[in-house]
mmCIF file of N, CA and C in Angstrom:
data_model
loop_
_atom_site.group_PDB
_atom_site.id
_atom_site.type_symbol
_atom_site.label_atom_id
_atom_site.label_comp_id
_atom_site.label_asym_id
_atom_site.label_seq_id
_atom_site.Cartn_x
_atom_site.Cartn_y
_atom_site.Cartn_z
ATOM 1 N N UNK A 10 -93.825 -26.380 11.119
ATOM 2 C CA UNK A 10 -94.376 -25.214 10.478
ATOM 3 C C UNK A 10 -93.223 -24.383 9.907
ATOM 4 N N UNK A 11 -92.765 -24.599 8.522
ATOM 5 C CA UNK A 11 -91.933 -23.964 7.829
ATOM 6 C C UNK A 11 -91.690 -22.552 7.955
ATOM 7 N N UNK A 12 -93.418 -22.101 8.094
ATOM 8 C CA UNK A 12 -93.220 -20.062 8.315
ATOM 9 C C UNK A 12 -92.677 -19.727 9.845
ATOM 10 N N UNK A 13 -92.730 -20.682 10.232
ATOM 11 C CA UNK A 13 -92.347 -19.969 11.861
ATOM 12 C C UNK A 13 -90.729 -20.721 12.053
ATOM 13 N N UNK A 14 -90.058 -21.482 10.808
ATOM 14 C CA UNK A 14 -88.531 -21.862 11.607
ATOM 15 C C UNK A 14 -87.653 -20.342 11.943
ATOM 16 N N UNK A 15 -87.766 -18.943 10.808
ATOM 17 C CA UNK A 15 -86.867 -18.222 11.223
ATOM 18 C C UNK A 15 -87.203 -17.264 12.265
ATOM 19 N N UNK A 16 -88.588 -17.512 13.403
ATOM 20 C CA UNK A 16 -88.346 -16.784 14.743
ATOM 21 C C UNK A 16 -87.489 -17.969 15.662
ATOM 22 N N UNK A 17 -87.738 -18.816 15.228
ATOM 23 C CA UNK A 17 -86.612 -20.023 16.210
ATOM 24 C C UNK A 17 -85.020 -19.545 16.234
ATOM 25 N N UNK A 18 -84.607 -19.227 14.850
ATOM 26 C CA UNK A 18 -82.929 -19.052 14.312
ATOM 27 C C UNK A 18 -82.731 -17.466 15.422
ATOM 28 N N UNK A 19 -83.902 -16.679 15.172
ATOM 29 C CA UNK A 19 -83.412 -15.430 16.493
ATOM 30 C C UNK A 19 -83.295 -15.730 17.415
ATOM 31 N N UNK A 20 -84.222 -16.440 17.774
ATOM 32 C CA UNK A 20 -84.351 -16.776 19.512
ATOM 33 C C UNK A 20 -82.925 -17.037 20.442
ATOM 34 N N UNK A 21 -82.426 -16.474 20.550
ATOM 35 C CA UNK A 21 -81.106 -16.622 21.757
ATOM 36 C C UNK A 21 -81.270 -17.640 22.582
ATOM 37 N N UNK A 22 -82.084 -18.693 22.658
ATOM 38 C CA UNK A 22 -81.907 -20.189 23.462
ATOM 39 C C UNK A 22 -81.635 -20.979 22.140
ATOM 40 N N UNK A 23 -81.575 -20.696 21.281
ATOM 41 C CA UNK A 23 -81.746 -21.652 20.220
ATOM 42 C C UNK A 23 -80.199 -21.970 20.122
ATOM 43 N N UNK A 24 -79.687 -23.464 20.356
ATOM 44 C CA UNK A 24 -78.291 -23.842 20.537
ATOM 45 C C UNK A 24 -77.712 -24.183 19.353
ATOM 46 N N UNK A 25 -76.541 -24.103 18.876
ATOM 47 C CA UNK A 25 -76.105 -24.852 17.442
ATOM 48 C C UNK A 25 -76.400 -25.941 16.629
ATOM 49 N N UNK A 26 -76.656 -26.672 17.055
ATOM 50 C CA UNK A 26 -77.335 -27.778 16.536
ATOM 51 C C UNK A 26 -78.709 -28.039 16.050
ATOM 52 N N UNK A 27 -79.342 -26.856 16.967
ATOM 53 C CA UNK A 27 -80.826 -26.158 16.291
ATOM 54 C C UNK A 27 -80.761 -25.898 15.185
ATOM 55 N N UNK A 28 -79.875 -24.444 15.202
ATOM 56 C CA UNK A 28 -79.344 -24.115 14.067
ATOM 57 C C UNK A 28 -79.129 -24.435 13.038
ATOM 58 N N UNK A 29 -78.217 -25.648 12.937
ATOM 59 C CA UNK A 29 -77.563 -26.661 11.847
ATOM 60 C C UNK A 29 -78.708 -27.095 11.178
ATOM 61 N N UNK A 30 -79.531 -27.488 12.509
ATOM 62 C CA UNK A 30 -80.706 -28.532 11.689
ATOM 63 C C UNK A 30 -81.923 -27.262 10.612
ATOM 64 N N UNK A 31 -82.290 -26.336 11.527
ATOM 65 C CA UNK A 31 -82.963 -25.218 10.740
ATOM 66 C C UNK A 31 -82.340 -25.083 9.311
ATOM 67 N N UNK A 32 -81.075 -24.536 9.469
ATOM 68 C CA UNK A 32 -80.640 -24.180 8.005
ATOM 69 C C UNK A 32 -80.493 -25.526 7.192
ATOM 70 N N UNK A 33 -80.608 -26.850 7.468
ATOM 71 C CA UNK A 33 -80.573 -27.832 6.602
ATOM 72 C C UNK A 33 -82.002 -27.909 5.831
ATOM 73 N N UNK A 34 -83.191 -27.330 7.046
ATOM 74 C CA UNK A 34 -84.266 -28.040 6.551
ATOM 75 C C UNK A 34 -84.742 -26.439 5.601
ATOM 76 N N UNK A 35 -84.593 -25.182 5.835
ATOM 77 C CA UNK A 35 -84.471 -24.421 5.413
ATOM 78 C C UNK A 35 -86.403 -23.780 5.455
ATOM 79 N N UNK A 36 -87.059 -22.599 4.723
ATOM 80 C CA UNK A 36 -88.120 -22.425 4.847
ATOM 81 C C UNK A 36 -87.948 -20.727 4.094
ATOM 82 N N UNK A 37 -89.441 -20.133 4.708
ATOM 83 C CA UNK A 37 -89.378 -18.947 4.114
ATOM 84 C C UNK A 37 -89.084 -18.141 5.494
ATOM 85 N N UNK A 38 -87.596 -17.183 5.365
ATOM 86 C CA UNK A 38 -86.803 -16.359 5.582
ATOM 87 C C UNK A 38 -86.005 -16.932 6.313
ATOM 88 N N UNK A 39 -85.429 -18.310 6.590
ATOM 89 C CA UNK A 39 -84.558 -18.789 7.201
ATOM 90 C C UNK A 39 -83.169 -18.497 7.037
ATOM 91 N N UNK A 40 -83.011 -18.231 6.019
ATOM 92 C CA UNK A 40 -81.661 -18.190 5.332
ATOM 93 C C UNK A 40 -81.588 -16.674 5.517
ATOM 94 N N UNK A 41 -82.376 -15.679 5.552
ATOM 95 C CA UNK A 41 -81.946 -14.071 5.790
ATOM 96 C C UNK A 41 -81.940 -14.047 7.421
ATOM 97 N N UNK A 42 -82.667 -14.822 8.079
ATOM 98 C CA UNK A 42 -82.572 -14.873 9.723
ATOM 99 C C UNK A 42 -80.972 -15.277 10.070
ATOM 100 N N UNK A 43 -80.578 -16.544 9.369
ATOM 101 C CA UNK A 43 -79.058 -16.784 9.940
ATOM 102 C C UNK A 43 -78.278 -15.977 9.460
ATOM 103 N N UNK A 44 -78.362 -15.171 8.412
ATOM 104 C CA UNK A 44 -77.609 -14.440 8.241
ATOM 105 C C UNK A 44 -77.249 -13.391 8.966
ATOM 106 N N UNK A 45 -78.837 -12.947 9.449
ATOM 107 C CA UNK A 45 -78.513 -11.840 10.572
ATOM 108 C C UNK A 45 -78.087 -12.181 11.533
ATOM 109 N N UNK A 46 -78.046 -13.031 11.873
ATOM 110 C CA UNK A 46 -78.012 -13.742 13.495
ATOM 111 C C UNK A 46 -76.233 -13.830 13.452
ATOM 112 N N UNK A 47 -75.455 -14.448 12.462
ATOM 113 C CA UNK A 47 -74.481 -14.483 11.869
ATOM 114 C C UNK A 47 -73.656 -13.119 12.232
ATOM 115 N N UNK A 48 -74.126 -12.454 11.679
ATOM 116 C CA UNK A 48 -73.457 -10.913 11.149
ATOM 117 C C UNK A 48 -73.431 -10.608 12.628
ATOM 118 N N UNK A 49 -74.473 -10.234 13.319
ATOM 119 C CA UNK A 49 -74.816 -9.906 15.086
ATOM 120 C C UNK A 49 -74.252 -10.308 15.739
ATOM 121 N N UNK A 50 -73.320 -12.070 15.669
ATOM 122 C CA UNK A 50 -72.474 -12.598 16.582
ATOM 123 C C UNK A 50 -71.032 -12.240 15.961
ATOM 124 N N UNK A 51 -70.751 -11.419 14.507
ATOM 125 C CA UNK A 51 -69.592 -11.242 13.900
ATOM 126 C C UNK A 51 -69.211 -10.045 14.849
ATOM 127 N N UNK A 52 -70.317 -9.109 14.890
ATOM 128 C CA UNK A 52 -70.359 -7.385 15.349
ATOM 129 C C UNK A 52 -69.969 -7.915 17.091
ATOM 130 N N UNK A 53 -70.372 -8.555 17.751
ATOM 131 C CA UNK A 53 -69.906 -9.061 19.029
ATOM 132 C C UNK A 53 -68.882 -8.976 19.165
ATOM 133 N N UNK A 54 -68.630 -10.862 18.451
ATOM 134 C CA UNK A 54 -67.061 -10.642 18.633
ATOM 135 C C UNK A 54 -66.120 -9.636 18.254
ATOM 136 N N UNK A 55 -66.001 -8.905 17.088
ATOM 137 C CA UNK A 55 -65.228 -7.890 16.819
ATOM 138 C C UNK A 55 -65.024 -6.491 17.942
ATOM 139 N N UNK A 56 -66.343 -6.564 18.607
ATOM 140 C CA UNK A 56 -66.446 -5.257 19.487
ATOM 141 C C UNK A 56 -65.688 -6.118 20.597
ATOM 142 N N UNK A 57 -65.639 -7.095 20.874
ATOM 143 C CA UNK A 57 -65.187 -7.639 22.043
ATOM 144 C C UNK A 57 -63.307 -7.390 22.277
ATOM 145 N N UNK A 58 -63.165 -7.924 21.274
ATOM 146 C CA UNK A 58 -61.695 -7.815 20.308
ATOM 147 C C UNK A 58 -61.281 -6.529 20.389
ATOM 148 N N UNK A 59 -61.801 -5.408 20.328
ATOM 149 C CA UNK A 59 -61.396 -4.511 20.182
ATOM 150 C C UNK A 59 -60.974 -3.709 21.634
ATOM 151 N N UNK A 60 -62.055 -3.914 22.808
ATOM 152 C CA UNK A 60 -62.324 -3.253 23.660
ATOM 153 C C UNK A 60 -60.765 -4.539 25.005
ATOM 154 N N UNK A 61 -60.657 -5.398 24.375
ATOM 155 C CA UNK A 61 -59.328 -5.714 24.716
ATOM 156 C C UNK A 61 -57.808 -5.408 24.310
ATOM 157 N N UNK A 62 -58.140 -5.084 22.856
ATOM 158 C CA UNK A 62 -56.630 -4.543 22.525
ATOM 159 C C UNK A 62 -56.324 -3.091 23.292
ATOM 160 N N UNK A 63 -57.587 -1.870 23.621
ATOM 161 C CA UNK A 63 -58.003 -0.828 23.980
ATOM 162 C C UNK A 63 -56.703 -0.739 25.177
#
């Protein structure tokens, strides 16, 4: 079911290879879901990074 791959790409069990395969097969809002999902693990790591140089 194409409309439901980008609650899968949020879902926090969803492992890399999920991933890979989602954005290969692609659908409607898949590609704005990894993006967010993307950006959310960028804002992580950076806060993480930071609160060690601290």
């Amino acid at each position: 079911m194409p409309h439901l791959r980008k609650w899968v790409v949020v879902n926090r069990a969803a492992d890399a290879n999920l991933l890979e395969y989602l954005s290969q097969q692609g659908g409607p809002g898949v590609r704005q879901a990894l993006e967010l999902v993307l950006e959310s693990l960028e804002l992580q790591r950076s806060s993480m990074q930071r609160r060690r140089t601290s």
